[in-house]
Coordinates of N, CA and C in Angstrom, one line a residue:
X21 N 168.3 66.9 100.2 CA 168.1 66.2 101.5 C 166.9 66.9 102.2
X22 N 165.9 66.1 102.5 CA 164.7 66.8 103.2 C 165.0 67.1 104.7
X23 N 164.1 67.8 105.3 CA 164.4 68.2 106.7 C 164.4 67.1 107.7
X24 N 163.6 66.0 107.5 CA 163.6 64.9 108.4 C 164.9 64.2 108.3
X25 N 165.4 64.0 107.0 CA 166.7 63.3 106.9 C 167.8 64.1 107.5
X26 N 167.8 65.4 107.3 CA 168.8 66.3 107.9 C 168.8 66.1 109.4
X27 N 167.6 66.0 110.0 CA 167.4 65.9 111.5 C 168.1 64.6 111.9
X28 N 167.8 63.5 111.2 CA 168.4 62.2 111.5 C 169.9 62.2 111.5
X29 N 170.4 62.9 110.4 CA 171.9 62.9 110.3 C 172.5 63.8 111.4
X30 N 171.9 64.9 111.7 CA 172.4 65.8 112.7 C 172.4 65.2 114.1
X31 N 171.3 64.5 114.5 CA 171.2 63.9 115.8 C 171.8 62.6 115.9
X32 N 172.2 61.9 114.9 CA 172.7 60.6 114.9 C 171.7 59.6 115.0
X33 N 170.5 59.8 114.8 CA 169.4 59.3 115.6 C 168.5 58.4 114.9
X34 N 167.8 58.1 115.1 CA 166.9 57.4 115.8 C 165.7 56.8 115.2
X35 N 165.8 56.7 113.9 CA 164.7 56.2 113.3 C 165.1 55.1 112.3
X36 N 164.2 54.1 112.2 CA 164.4 53.1 111.1 C 163.8 53.7 109.9
X37 N 164.6 53.9 108.8 CA 164.1 54.6 107.7 C 163.9 53.8 106.5
X38 N 162.8 53.9 105.8 CA 162.5 53.2 104.6 C 162.4 54.2 103.4
X39 N 163.2 54.0 102.4 CA 163.1 55.0 101.3 C 162.4 54.3 100.1
X40 N 161.4 55.0 99.6 CA 160.7 54.5 98.5 C 160.7 55.5 97.3
X41 N 161.1 55.1 96.2 CA 161.2 56.1 95.0 C 159.8 56.2 94.4
X42 N 159.3 57.4 94.3 CA 158.0 57.7 93.7 C 158.2 58.8 92.7
X43 N 158.0 58.5 91.4 CA 158.0 59.6 90.4 C 159.3 60.4 90.5
X44 N 160.4 59.7 90.7 CA 161.7 60.4 90.7 C 162.0 61.1 92.0
X45 N 161.1 61.0 93.0 CA 161.4 61.6 94.3 C 161.4 60.5 95.4
X46 N 161.8 60.8 96.6 CA 161.9 59.8 97.7 C 160.9 60.1 98.8
X47 N 160.1 59.1 99.1 CA 159.2 59.3 100.3 C 159.8 58.5 101.4
X48 N 159.8 59.0 102.6 CA 160.4 58.4 103.7 C 159.5 58.1 104.9
X49 N 159.5 56.9 105.3 CA 158.7 56.5 106.5 C 159.6 56.2 107.6
X50 N 159.3 56.5 108.8 CA 160.2 56.3 110.0 C 159.4 55.8 111.1
X51 N 160.1 54.9 111.9 CA 159.6 54.4 113.2 C 160.5 54.9 114.3
X52 N 159.9 55.7 115.2 CA 160.6 56.3 116.3 C 160.3 55.6 117.6
X53 N 161.4 55.3 118.4 CA 161.2 54.7 119.6 C 161.7 55.6 120.8
X54 N 161.0 55.6 121.9 CA 161.3 56.4 123.0 C 161.3 55.6 124.3
X55 N 162.3 55.8 125.1 CA 162.3 55.3 126.5 C 161.5 56.2 127.3
X56 N 160.6 55.7 128.2 CA 159.7 56.5 129.0 C 160.2 56.7 130.4
X57 N 160.2 57.9 130.9 CA 160.7 58.2 132.2 C 159.6 59.0 133.0
X58 N 159.7 59.1 134.3 CA 158.7 59.8 135.1 C 158.7 61.3 134.9
X59 N 157.6 61.9 135.3 CA 157.5 63.4 135.2 C 157.0 63.9 136.6
X60 N 157.6 65.0 137.0 CA 157.2 65.6 138.3 C 155.7 66.0 138.2
X61 N 155.0 65.7 139.3 CA 153.5 66.1 139.4 C 153.3 67.5 139.8
X62 N 153.2 68.4 138.8 CA 153.0 69.8 139.0 C 153.9 70.4 140.0
X63 N 153.5 71.4 140.7 CA 154.4 72.1 141.6 C 154.6 71.3 142.9
X64 N 153.6 70.5 143.3 CA 153.7 69.8 144.6 C 154.7 68.7 144.6
X65 N 154.8 68.0 143.4 CA 155.8 66.9 143.3 C 155.6 65.9 144.4
X66 N 154.4 65.6 144.7 CA 154.2 64.5 145.7 C 154.4 63.2 145.2
X67 N 154.3 63.0 143.9 CA 154.6 61.7 143.2 C 155.5 62.0 142.0
X68 N 156.4 61.1 141.8 CA 157.0 61.0 140.5 C 156.3 59.9 139.7
X69 N 155.7 60.2 138.6 CA 154.9 59.1 138.0 C 154.9 59.3 136.5
X70 N 154.5 58.2 135.8 CA 154.3 58.3 134.3 C 152.8 58.0 134.0
X71 N 152.1 57.4 134.9 CA 150.6 57.1 134.7 C 149.9 57.2 136.0
X72 N 148.9 58.1 136.0 CA 148.1 58.2 137.2 C 146.7 57.7 136.9
X73 N 146.2 56.9 137.8 CA 144.8 56.3 137.6 C 144.0 56.5 138.9
X74 N 143.4 57.7 138.9 CA 142.6 58.1 140.1 C 141.5 57.1 140.4
X75 N 140.9 56.5 139.3 CA 139.8 55.6 139.5 C 140.2 54.4 140.4
X76 N 141.5 54.0 140.4 CA 142.0 53.0 141.2 C 142.9 53.5 142.4
X77 N 143.0 54.8 142.5 CA 143.8 55.4 143.5 C 145.2 54.9 143.4
X78 N 145.8 54.9 142.2 CA 147.1 54.4 141.9 C 147.9 55.3 141.1
X79 N 149.2 55.3 141.4 CA 150.2 56.0 140.5 C 151.2 54.9 140.1
X80 N 151.8 55.1 138.9 CA 152.7 54.1 138.3 C 153.9 54.8 137.8
X81 N 155.1 54.2 138.1 CA 156.4 54.8 137.7 C 157.0 53.9 136.6
X82 N 157.6 54.6 135.6 CA 158.3 54.0 134.5 C 159.8 53.7 134.9
X83 N 160.2 54.2 136.1 CA 161.6 54.0 136.6 C 161.7 53.1 137.7
X84 N 162.9 53.0 138.3 CA 163.2 52.1 139.4 C 162.7 50.7 139.3
X85 N 163.0 50.1 138.2 CA 162.6 48.7 138.0 C 161.6 48.6 136.9
X86 N 160.8 49.6 136.6 CA 159.9 49.6 135.5 C 160.6 50.2 134.3
X87 N 160.1 49.8 133.1 CA 160.6 50.3 131.9 C 159.6 50.1 130.8
X88 N 159.4 51.1 129.9 CA 158.5 51.0 128.8 C 159.0 51.8 127.7
X89 N 158.5 51.4 126.5 CA 158.9 52.0 125.2 C 157.7 52.5 124.5
X90 N 157.8 53.7 124.0 CA 156.7 54.2 123.1 C 157.3 54.2 121.7
X91 N 156.5 53.6 120.8 CA 156.8 53.5 119.4 C 155.8 54.3 118.5
X92 N 156.4 55.1 117.6 CA 155.5 55.9 116.7 C 155.9 55.6 115.3
X93 N 155.0 55.3 114.4 CA 155.2 55.1 113.0 C 154.5 56.2 112.3
X94 N 155.3 57.0 111.5 CA 154.7 58.2 110.9 C 154.2 57.8 109.5
X95 N 154.2 56.6 109.1 CA 153.5 56.1 107.9 C 152.1 55.6 108.2
X96 N 152.0 54.7 109.2 CA 150.7 54.1 109.6 C 150.0 55.0 110.6
X97 N 150.7 56.0 111.2 CA 150.1 56.9 112.1 C 149.6 56.2 113.4
X98 N 150.4 55.2 113.8 CA 150.0 54.4 115.0 C 151.1 54.6 116.1
X99 N 150.6 54.5 117.3 CA 151.4 54.7 118.5 C 151.2 53.5 119.4
X100 N 152.2 53.0 120.0 CA 152.1 51.9 121.1 C 153.0 52.2 122.3
X101 N 152.5 51.9 123.4 CA 153.2 52.0 124.7 C 153.2 50.6 125.3
X102 N 154.4 50.0 125.4 CA 154.5 48.7 125.9 C 155.7 48.6 126.9
X103 N 155.5 47.8 127.9 CA 156.5 47.6 128.9 C 156.0 47.3 130.3
X104 N 156.7 47.8 131.3 CA 156.3 47.6 132.7 C 156.5 48.8 133.5
X105 N 155.7 48.9 134.6 CA 155.7 50.0 135.5 C 155.7 49.4 136.9
X106 N 156.1 50.3 137.9 CA 156.0 49.9 139.3 C 155.0 50.8 140.0
X107 N 154.2 50.3 140.8 CA 153.2 51.1 141.5 C 153.9 52.0 142.5
X108 N 153.5 53.2 142.6 CA 154.2 54.3 143.4 C 153.2 54.9 144.4
X109 N 153.8 55.2 145.5 CA 153.0 56.0 146.5 C 153.6 57.3 146.7
X110 N 153.0 58.2 147.5 CA 153.5 59.5 147.7 C 154.9 59.5 148.3
X111 N 155.8 60.4 147.8 CA 157.2 60.4 148.3 C 158.1 59.7 147.4
X112 N 159.3 60.3 147.3 CA 160.3 59.7 146.3 C 160.7 58.3 146.6
X113 N 160.6 57.4 145.6 CA 161.1 56.1 145.8 C 160.2 55.2 146.6
X114 N 159.0 55.6 146.9 CA 158.1 54.8 147.8 C 157.2 53.9 146.9
X115 N 157.7 52.7 146.6 CA 157.0 51.8 145.8 C 156.3 50.8 146.6
X116 N 155.0 50.6 146.2 CA 154.1 49.8 147.1 C 153.9 48.4 146.6
X117 N 154.3 48.0 145.4 CA 154.1 46.7 144.9 C 155.5 46.0 144.7
X118 N 155.7 44.8 145.1 CA 157.0 44.1 145.0 C 157.3 43.8 143.5
X119 N 156.2 43.6 142.7 CA 156.4 43.2 141.3 C 156.1 44.4 140.4
X120 N 156.0 44.0 139.1 CA 155.8 45.0 138.1 C 154.5 44.9 137.4
X121 N 153.9 46.0 137.0 CA 152.7 45.9 136.2 C 153.0 46.0 134.7
X122 N 152.3 45.2 133.9 CA 152.5 45.3 132.5 C 151.6 46.4 132.0
X123 N 152.0 47.2 131.0 CA 151.2 48.2 130.3 C 151.2 47.9 128.8
X124 N 150.0 48.0 128.2 CA 149.9 47.9 126.8 C 148.8 48.9 126.4
X125 N 149.2 49.9 125.6 CA 148.3 50.9 125.2 C 148.7 51.3 123.8
X126 N 147.6 51.6 123.0 CA 147.9 51.9 121.5 C 146.9 53.0 121.1
X127 N 147.4 53.8 120.2 CA 146.6 54.9 119.7 C 146.7 54.9 118.1
X128 N 145.5 55.0 117.4 CA 145.5 55.0 116.0 C 145.1 56.3 115.4
X129 N 145.4 56.6 114.2 CA 145.0 57.8 113.4 C 145.5 59.0 114.1
X130 N 146.8 59.1 114.5 CA 147.3 60.3 115.1 C 147.7 61.3 114.1
X131 N 147.9 62.5 114.5 CA 148.3 63.6 113.6 C 149.8 63.8 113.7
X132 N 150.5 63.7 112.6 CA 151.9 63.8 112.6 C 152.4 65.2 112.7
X133 N 153.2 65.5 113.8 CA 153.7 66.9 114.0 C 155.1 67.0 113.3
X134 N 155.6 65.9 112.9 CA 157.0 65.9 112.2 C 158.1 65.6 113.2
X135 N 159.1 65.0 112.7 CA 160.3 64.7 113.6 C 160.1 63.7 114.7
X136 N 159.1 62.9 114.5 CA 158.8 61.8 115.5 C 157.8 62.2 116.6
X137 N 157.1 63.4 116.4 CA 156.2 63.9 117.4 C 154.7 63.8 116.8
X138 N 153.7 63.8 117.7 CA 152.4 63.5 117.2 C 151.3 64.1 118.1
X139 N 150.1 64.1 117.7 CA 148.9 64.4 118.5 C 147.8 63.5 118.1
X140 N 147.0 63.1 119.1 CA 145.8 62.4 118.8 C 144.7 63.4 119.1
X141 N 143.9 63.8 118.0 CA 143.0 64.9 118.1 C 141.6 64.5 117.8
X142 N 140.6 65.3 118.2 CA 139.2 65.0 118.0 C 138.8 65.0 116.6
X143 N 139.6 65.6 115.7 CA 139.2 65.7 114.3 C 139.9 64.6 113.5
X144 N 140.5 63.6 114.2 CA 141.2 62.5 113.5 C 140.5 61.2 113.8
X145 N 140.4 60.3 112.8 CA 139.9 59.0 113.0 C 138.5 58.9 113.6
X146 N 138.3 58.1 114.6 CA 137.0 57.8 115.1 C 136.6 58.7 116.3
X147 N 137.5 59.6 116.6 CA 137.2 60.5 117.8 C 136.0 61.4 117.4
X148 N 135.1 61.5 118.4 CA 133.8 62.2 118.1 C 133.6 63.4 118.9
X149 N 134.6 63.8 119.6 CA 134.4 65.0 120.5 C 133.9 64.6 121.9
X150 N 133.6 63.3 122.1 CA 133.2 62.9 123.4 C 134.3 61.9 124.0
X151 N 134.0 61.1 124.9 CA 135.0 60.2 125.5 C 135.2 59.0 124.5
X152 N 136.3 58.4 124.6 CA 136.6 57.3 123.7 C 137.8 57.4 122.9
X153 N 137.9 58.4 122.0 CA 139.1 58.6 121.2 C 139.5 57.4 120.4
X154 N 140.8 57.4 120.1 CA 141.4 56.3 119.3 C 142.3 55.5 120.1
X155 N 142.4 55.6 121.4 CA 143.3 54.9 122.2 C 142.6 53.8 123.1
X156 N 143.3 52.7 123.3 CA 142.8 51.6 124.1 C 144.0 50.8 124.6
X157 N 143.7 50.1 125.7 CA 144.8 49.2 126.2 C 144.4 48.7 127.6
X158 N 145.5 48.3 128.4 CA 145.2 47.8 129.7 C 146.5 47.9 130.5
X159 N 146.4 47.8 131.9 CA 147.5 47.6 132.8 C 147.1 46.3 133.6
X160 N 148.1 45.6 134.0 CA 147.9 44.3 134.6 C 149.0 44.0 135.6
X161 N 148.6 43.5 136.7 CA 149.6 43.0 137.7 C 149.6 41.5 137.9
X162 N 150.7 40.9 137.4 CA 150.8 39.4 137.5 C 149.6 38.7 136.8
X163 N 149.0 37.8 137.5 CA 147.9 37.0 136.9 C 146.5 37.6 137.2
X164 N 146.5 38.8 137.8 CA 145.2 39.4 138.1 C 144.6 39.9 136.9
X165 N 143.3 40.1 137.0 CA 142.5 40.6 135.8 C 143.1 41.9 135.3
X166 N 143.2 42.1 134.0 CA 143.7 43.4 133.5 C 142.7 44.5 133.8
X167 N 143.2 45.7 133.9 CA 142.4 46.9 134.1 C 142.4 47.7 132.8
X168 N 141.2 47.8 132.2 CA 141.1 48.3 130.8 C 141.3 49.8 130.8
X169 N 142.0 50.4 129.8 CA 142.2 51.8 129.6 C 141.6 52.2 128.3
X170 N 140.7 53.2 128.3 CA 140.2 53.8 127.1 C 140.9 55.1 126.9
X171 N 140.4 56.0 126.0 CA 140.9 57.3 125.8 C 139.9 58.3 126.0
X172 N 140.3 59.4 126.7 CA 139.3 60.4 127.1 C 139.6 61.8 126.3
X173 N 138.5 62.4 125.9 CA 138.7 63.7 125.3 C 139.1 64.8 126.3
X174 N 140.1 65.6 126.0 CA 140.5 66.7 126.8 C 140.5 68.0 126.0
X175 N 139.3 68.4 125.6 CA 139.2 69.5 124.7 C 139.4 69.1 123.2
X176 N 140.5 69.6 122.6 CA 140.7 69.2 121.2 C 141.8 68.1 121.0
X177 N 142.5 67.8 122.1 CA 143.6 66.9 122.0 C 143.5 65.8 123.0
X178 N 143.6 64.5 122.6 CA 143.5 63.4 123.5 C 144.9 63.0 124.1
X179 N 145.9 63.1 123.2 CA 147.2 62.6 123.6 C 148.2 63.4 122.7
X180 N 149.4 63.7 123.3 CA 150.4 64.4 122.6 C 151.8 64.0 123.1
X181 N 152.7 64.0 122.1 CA 154.1 63.8 122.4 C 154.8 64.9 121.6
X182 N 155.6 65.8 122.3 CA 156.2 66.9 121.7 C 157.4 67.3 122.5
X183 N 158.3 68.1 121.8 CA 159.5 68.6 122.5 C 159.3 70.0 123.0
X184 N 158.3 70.2 123.8 CA 157.9 71.5 124.3 C 158.2 71.7 125.8
X185 N 158.8 70.7 126.4 CA 159.1 70.8 127.9 C 157.9 71.0 128.8
X186 N 156.8 70.4 128.5 CA 155.6 70.7 129.2 C 155.8 70.6 130.8
X187 N 155.6 71.7 131.5 CA 155.7 71.8 132.9 C 157.1 71.6 133.4
X188 N 158.1 71.7 132.6 CA 159.5 71.5 133.0 C 160.3 72.8 132.7
X189 N 161.4 72.9 133.5 CA 162.3 74.1 133.3 C 162.9 74.0 131.9
X190 N 163.3 72.8 131.4 CA 163.8 72.6 130.1 C 162.7 72.6 129.1
X191 N 162.6 73.7 128.3 CA 161.4 73.8 127.4 C 161.7 73.1 126.1
X192 N 162.8 72.4 126.0 CA 163.1 71.5 124.8 C 162.9 70.0 125.1
X193 N 162.6 69.7 126.4 CA 162.5 68.3 126.8 C 161.3 67.7 126.1
X194 N 161.4 66.4 125.8 CA 160.3 65.6 125.1 C 159.3 65.2 126.2
X195 N 158.1 65.5 126.1 CA 157.1 65.2 127.1 C 155.9 64.6 126.4
X196 N 155.4 63.5 127.0 CA 154.1 62.9 126.5 C 153.0 63.0 127.5
X197 N 151.8 63.3 127.1 CA 150.7 63.4 128.0 C 149.4 63.1 127.3
X198 N 148.5 62.5 128.0 CA 147.2 62.2 127.4 C 146.2 61.7 128.5
X199 N 145.0 62.0 128.3 CA 143.9 61.5 129.3 C 143.4 60.2 128.9
X200 N 143.2 59.4 129.9 CA 142.6 58.0 129.8 C 141.3 57.9 130.6
X201 N 140.5 57.0 130.2 CA 139.2 56.6 130.9 C 139.3 55.2 131.2
X202 N 139.7 54.8 132.5 CA 139.7 53.4 132.8 C 138.3 52.9 133.0
X203 N 138.2 51.6 132.8 CA 136.9 50.9 133.1 C 137.0 50.3 134.5
X204 N 136.1 50.7 135.3 CA 136.2 50.3 136.7 C 134.8 49.6 137.1
X205 N 134.9 48.3 137.4 CA 133.8 47.5 137.7 C 132.7 47.5 136.6
X206 N 133.2 47.4 135.3 CA 132.3 47.4 134.2 C 131.8 48.7 133.7
X207 N 132.3 49.8 134.3 CA 131.8 51.1 133.9 C 133.0 52.0 133.6
X208 N 132.9 52.7 132.4 CA 134.0 53.6 132.1 C 133.9 54.9 132.9
X209 N 135.0 55.2 133.7 CA 135.0 56.2 134.6 C 135.2 57.6 134.0
X210 N 134.9 58.7 134.7 CA 135.2 60.0 134.2 C 136.1 60.7 135.1
X211 N 136.8 60.0 136.0 CA 137.7 60.6 137.0 C 139.0 61.1 136.2
X212 N 139.8 61.8 136.9 CA 141.0 62.4 136.3 C 142.1 61.3 136.3
X213 N 142.4 60.8 135.1 CA 143.4 59.8 134.9 C 144.3 60.2 133.7
X214 N 145.6 60.1 133.8 CA 146.4 60.5 132.7 C 147.8 59.9 132.6
X215 N 148.3 59.8 131.4 CA 149.7 59.6 131.2 C 150.4 60.9 131.3
X216 N 151.5 61.0 131.9 CA 152.4 62.2 131.9 C 153.8 61.7 132.2
X217 N 154.6 61.8 131.1 CA 156.0 61.3 131.2 C 157.0 62.1 130.4
X218 N 158.2 62.0 130.7 CA 159.3 62.5 129.8 C 159.8 61.3 129.0
X219 N 160.4 61.6 127.8 CA 160.8 60.6 126.9 C 162.2 60.9 126.4
X220 N 163.0 59.8 126.1 CA 164.3 59.9 125.5 C 164.3 59.1 124.2
X221 N 164.6 59.8 123.1 CA 164.7 59.1 121.8 C 165.8 58.0 121.8
X222 N 165.5 56.8 121.4 CA 166.4 55.7 121.4 C 167.1 55.7 120.0
X223 N 168.4 55.9 120.0 CA 169.1 55.8 118.7 C 169.0 54.5 118.1
X224 N 168.8 54.5 116.8 CA 168.7 53.2 116.0 C 169.6 53.3 114.8
X225 N 170.5 52.4 114.6 CA 171.4 52.5 113.4 C 170.6 52.6 112.1
X226 N 171.1 53.5 111.3 CA 170.5 53.7 110.0 C 170.7 52.4 109.1
X227 N 169.6 51.9 108.5 CA 169.7 50.7 107.7 C 170.7 50.9 106.5
X228 N 171.2 49.8 106.0 CA 172.2 49.8 104.9 C 171.7 50.7 103.7
X229 N 170.4 50.6 103.4 CA 169.9 51.4 102.3 C 170.1 52.9 102.6
X230 N 169.9 53.3 103.9 CA 170.0 54.7 104.2 C 171.5 55.2 104.1
X231 N 172.4 54.3 104.5 CA 173.8 54.7 104.4 C 174.2 54.8 102.9
X232 N 173.7 53.9 102.1 CA 174.0 54.0 100.7 C 173.4 55.3 100.1
X233 N 172.3 55.7 100.6 CA 171.7 56.9 100.1 C 172.6 58.1 100.5
X234 N 173.0 58.1 101.8 CA 173.9 59.2 102.2 C 175.2 59.2 101.5
X235 N 175.8 58.0 101.2 CA 177.0 57.9 100.5 C 176.8 58.4 99.1
X236 N 175.6 58.2 98.5 CA 175.3 58.7 97.2 C 175.3 60.2 97.1
X237 N 174.7 60.8 98.2 CA 174.8 62.3 98.3 C 176.2 62.8 98.3
X238 N 177.0 62.1 99.1 CA 178.4 62.5 99.3 C 179.2 62.3 98.0
X239 N 178.9 61.2 97.2 CA 179.5 61.0 95.9 C 179.1 62.1 94.9
X240 N 177.9 62.5 95.0 CA 177.4 63.6 94.1 C 178.2 64.9 94.4
X241 N 178.4 65.1 95.7 CA 179.1 66.3 96.0 C 180.6 66.3 95.5
X242 N 181.2 65.2 95.7 CA 182.6 65.0 95.2 C 182.7 65.3 93.7
X243 N 181.7 64.6 92.9 CA 181.7 64.8 91.5 C 181.5 66.2 91.1
X244 N 180.6 66.9 91.8 CA 180.4 68.3 91.5 C 181.6 69.2 91.7
X245 N 182.3 68.9 92.8 CA 183.6 69.7 93.0 C 184.6 69.4 92.0
X246 N 184.7 68.1 91.5 CA 185.7 67.8 90.5 C 185.4 68.5 89.2
X247 N 184.1 68.5 88.8 CA 183.7 69.2 87.6 C 184.0 70.7 87.6
X248 N 183.8 71.3 88.8 CA 184.2 72.7 88.9 C 185.7 72.9 88.7
X249 N 186.5 72.0 89.3 CA 188.0 72.1 89.1 C 188.4 72.0 87.7
X250 N 187.7 71.0 87.0 CA 188.0 70.8 85.6 C 187.6 72.0 84.7

């Protein structure tokens, strides 16, 4: 049993697993889904937010009516963030829009860190070390025109999701963060704009084929013990 399968069994968790037999071995592809939650803003904690867009002077919350899901496929190396957010002002629970904003954002050619975690790096895909990267999408309020989001280079990493507890007391917490370049009045801005959120892995039942595989491992163990007794 490989390490990823062990992790799935130990956590009860969370991936839709496809098993493909190749030359007598098994290759496994998984789709991981995470519920997105807000992250404290540094030490000041003036806002609880998941997306900050300074170009529009706006903060957005994934909580208190908003909800969004991040999906990562470690076979296609693609990431998507889809759902809704509520506009947030300074102060806990101070929401300034009565309705919800839609968010659609995707990243291609990410680097697999294993176990459902990833990085979007300048040496992957079309990233060229400048602004742009492999990410694109938009946020939109009601029927208003969508606000386009590109991806911005932040050194060697554009976007990352990892269980390193970034800026949190719990250093095992899952945190996602990445820089974005919104398009404002037809021009891609260079202001400080970023996703910063915590994430919870969403448990997904193991498909029937996966249970059959686990049952097969169990059966082999029983047969081995019986042979020893004989």
